GROMACS .gro file of C-alpha atoms in nm:
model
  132
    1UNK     CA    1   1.612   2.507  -5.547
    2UNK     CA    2   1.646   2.414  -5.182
    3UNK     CA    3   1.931   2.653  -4.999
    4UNK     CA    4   2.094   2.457  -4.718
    5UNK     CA    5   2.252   2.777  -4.600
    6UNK     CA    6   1.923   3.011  -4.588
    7UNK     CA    7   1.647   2.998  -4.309
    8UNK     CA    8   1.308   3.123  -4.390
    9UNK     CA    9   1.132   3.201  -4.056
   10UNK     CA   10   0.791   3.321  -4.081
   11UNK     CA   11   0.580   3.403  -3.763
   12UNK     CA   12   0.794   3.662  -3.611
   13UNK     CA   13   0.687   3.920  -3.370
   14UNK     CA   14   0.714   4.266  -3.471
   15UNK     CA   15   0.911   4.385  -3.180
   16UNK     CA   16   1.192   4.172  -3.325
   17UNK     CA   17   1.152   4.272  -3.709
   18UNK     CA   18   1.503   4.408  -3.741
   19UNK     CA   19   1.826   4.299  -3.925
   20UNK     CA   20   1.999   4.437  -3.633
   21UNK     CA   21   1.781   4.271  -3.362
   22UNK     CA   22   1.831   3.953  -3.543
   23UNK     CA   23   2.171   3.880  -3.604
   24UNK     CA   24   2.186   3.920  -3.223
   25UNK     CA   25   2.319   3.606  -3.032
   26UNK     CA   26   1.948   3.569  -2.861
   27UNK     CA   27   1.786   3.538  -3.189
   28UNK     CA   28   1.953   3.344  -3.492
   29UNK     CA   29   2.313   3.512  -3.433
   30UNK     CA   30   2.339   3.243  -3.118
   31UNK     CA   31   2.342   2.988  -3.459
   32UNK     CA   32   2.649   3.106  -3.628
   33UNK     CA   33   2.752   3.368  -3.876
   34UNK     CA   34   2.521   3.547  -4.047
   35UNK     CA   35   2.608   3.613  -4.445
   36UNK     CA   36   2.303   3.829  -4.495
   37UNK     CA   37   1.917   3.888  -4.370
   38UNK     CA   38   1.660   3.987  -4.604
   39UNK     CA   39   1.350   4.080  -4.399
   40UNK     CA   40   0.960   4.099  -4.552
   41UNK     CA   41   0.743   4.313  -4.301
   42UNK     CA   42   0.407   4.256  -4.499
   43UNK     CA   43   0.220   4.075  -4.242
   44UNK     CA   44   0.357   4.335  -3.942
   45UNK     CA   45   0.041   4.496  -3.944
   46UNK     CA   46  -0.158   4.191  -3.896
   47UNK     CA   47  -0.448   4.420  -4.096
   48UNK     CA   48  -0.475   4.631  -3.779
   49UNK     CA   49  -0.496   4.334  -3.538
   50UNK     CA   50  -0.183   4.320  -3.349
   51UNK     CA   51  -0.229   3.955  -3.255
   52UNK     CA   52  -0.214   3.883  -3.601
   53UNK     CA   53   0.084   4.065  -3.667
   54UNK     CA   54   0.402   3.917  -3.766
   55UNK     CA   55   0.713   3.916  -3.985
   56UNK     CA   56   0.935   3.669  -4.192
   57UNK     CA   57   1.315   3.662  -4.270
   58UNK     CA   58   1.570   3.467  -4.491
   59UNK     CA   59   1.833   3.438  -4.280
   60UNK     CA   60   2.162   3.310  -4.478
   61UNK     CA   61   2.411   3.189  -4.297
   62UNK     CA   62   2.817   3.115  -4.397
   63UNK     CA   63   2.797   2.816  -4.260
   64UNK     CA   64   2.527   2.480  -4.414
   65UNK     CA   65   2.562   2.314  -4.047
   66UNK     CA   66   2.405   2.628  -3.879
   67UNK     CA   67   2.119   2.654  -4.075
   68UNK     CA   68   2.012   2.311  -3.952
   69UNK     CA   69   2.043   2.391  -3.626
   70UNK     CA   70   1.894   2.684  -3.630
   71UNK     CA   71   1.588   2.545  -3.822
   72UNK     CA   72   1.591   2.228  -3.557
   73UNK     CA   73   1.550   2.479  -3.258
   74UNK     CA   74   1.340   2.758  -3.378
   75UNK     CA   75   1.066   2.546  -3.590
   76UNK     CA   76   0.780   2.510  -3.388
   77UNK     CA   77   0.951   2.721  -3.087
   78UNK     CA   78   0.661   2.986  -2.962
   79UNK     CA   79   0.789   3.351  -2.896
   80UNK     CA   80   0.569   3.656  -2.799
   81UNK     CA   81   0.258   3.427  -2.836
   82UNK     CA   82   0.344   3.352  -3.187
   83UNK     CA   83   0.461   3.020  -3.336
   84UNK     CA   84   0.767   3.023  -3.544
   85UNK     CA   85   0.804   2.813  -3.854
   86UNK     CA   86   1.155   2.788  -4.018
   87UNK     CA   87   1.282   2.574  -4.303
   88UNK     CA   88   1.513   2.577  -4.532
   89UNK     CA   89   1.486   2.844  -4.762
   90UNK     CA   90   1.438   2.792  -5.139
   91UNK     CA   91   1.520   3.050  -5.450
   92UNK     CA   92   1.508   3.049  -5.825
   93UNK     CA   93   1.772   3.105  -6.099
   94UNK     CA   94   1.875   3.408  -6.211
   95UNK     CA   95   1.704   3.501  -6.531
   96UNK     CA   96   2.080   3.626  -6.649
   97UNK     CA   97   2.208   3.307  -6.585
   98UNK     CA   98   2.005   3.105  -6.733
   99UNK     CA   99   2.072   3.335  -7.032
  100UNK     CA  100   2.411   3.237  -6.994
  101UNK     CA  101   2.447   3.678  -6.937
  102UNK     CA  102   2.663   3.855  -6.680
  103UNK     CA  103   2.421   3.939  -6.420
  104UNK     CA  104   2.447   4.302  -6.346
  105UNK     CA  105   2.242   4.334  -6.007
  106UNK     CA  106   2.484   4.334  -5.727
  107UNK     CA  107   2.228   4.285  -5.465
  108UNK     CA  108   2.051   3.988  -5.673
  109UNK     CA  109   1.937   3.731  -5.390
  110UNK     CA  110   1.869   3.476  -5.699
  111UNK     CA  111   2.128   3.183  -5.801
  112UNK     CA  112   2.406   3.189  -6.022
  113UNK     CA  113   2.488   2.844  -6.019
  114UNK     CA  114   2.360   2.493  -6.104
  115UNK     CA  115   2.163   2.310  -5.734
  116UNK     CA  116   2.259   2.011  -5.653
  117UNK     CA  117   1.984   1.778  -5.824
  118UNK     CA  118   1.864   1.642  -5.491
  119UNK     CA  119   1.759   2.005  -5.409
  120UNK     CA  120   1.627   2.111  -5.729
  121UNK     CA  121   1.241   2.085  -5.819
  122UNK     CA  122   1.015   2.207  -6.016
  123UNK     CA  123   0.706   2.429  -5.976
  124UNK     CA  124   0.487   2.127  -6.085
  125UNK     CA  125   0.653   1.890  -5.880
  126UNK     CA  126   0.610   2.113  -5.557
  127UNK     CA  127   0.229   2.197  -5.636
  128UNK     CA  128   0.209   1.803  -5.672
  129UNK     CA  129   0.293   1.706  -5.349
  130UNK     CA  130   0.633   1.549  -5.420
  131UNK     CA  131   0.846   1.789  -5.186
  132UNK     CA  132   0.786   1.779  -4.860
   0.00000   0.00000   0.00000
C-alpha cells in the first residue's frame, strides 16, 4: 500500500544519518511536521568504501501535502556527492489485522486500516511492471 504521508529517502550521507539531524529545518523538517522517522543504517558502511556509503529513512509526516513536497525537492537533489532518491513510501498490513486481532505492538510501523484502492497493489502486480 502506497503511504501519501511517508517519504522513503535512500542515498543519504552518513554524516546526516540521525533522527535528530533530520527532523532539522535544513533537512526534511524545512517540509513540515514530522510524525515519526524510522532510519535503516545498513548501507552506512558502504562495505568499507566510504564513497559508497549511505543511509535511508521513512520519514512520516502529519501532514499528506508535505510529503509531496518534500519528495518533489529532494528526488534527484545531490548532497555530499550522493544522489538522493525519495518516493512515497509503501507498507504492508498488519498480520493482526488482517486476523481481524488487537494488535499488541505499540511501535508496529505496519497498517491497521483498509488503503485506498488506488494505492493498494499487490506483490505480483509490482514485480509485473504495473506500478510505477
Amino acid at each position: 500500500v502506497i503511504r501519501r504521508n511517508l517519504v522513503y529517502g535512500v542515498g543519504l550521507p552518513p554524516s546526516i544519518a540521525n533522527e535528530d539531524v533530520l527532523r532539522r529545518p535544513e533537512y526534511f523538517g524545512q517540509y513540515g511536521k514530522i510524525a515519526k522517522i524510522v532510519l535503516n543504517r545498513s548501507q552506512a558502511t558502504g562495505g568499507g568504501d566510504s564513497r559508497r556509503a549511505s543511509a535511508s529513512a521513512y520519514v512520516t509526516f502529519a501532514q499528506k501535502e508535505d510529503t509531496l513536497a518534500c519528495i518533489l525537492a529532494l528526488d534527484g537533489m545531490f548532497l555530499e556527492n550522493r544522489n538522493i532518491r525519495a518516493s512515497y513510501g509503501t507498507s504492508k498490513y498488519c498480520s493482526a489485522f488482517i486476523k481481524n486481532v488487537r494488535c499488541n505492538n505499540p511501535e508496529c510501523t505496519y497498517l491497521h486500516e483498509m488503503g485506498s484502492p488506488e494505492d493498494t497493489f499487490t506483490k505480483q502486480e509490482i514485480q509485473a511492471g504495473y506500478v510505477t
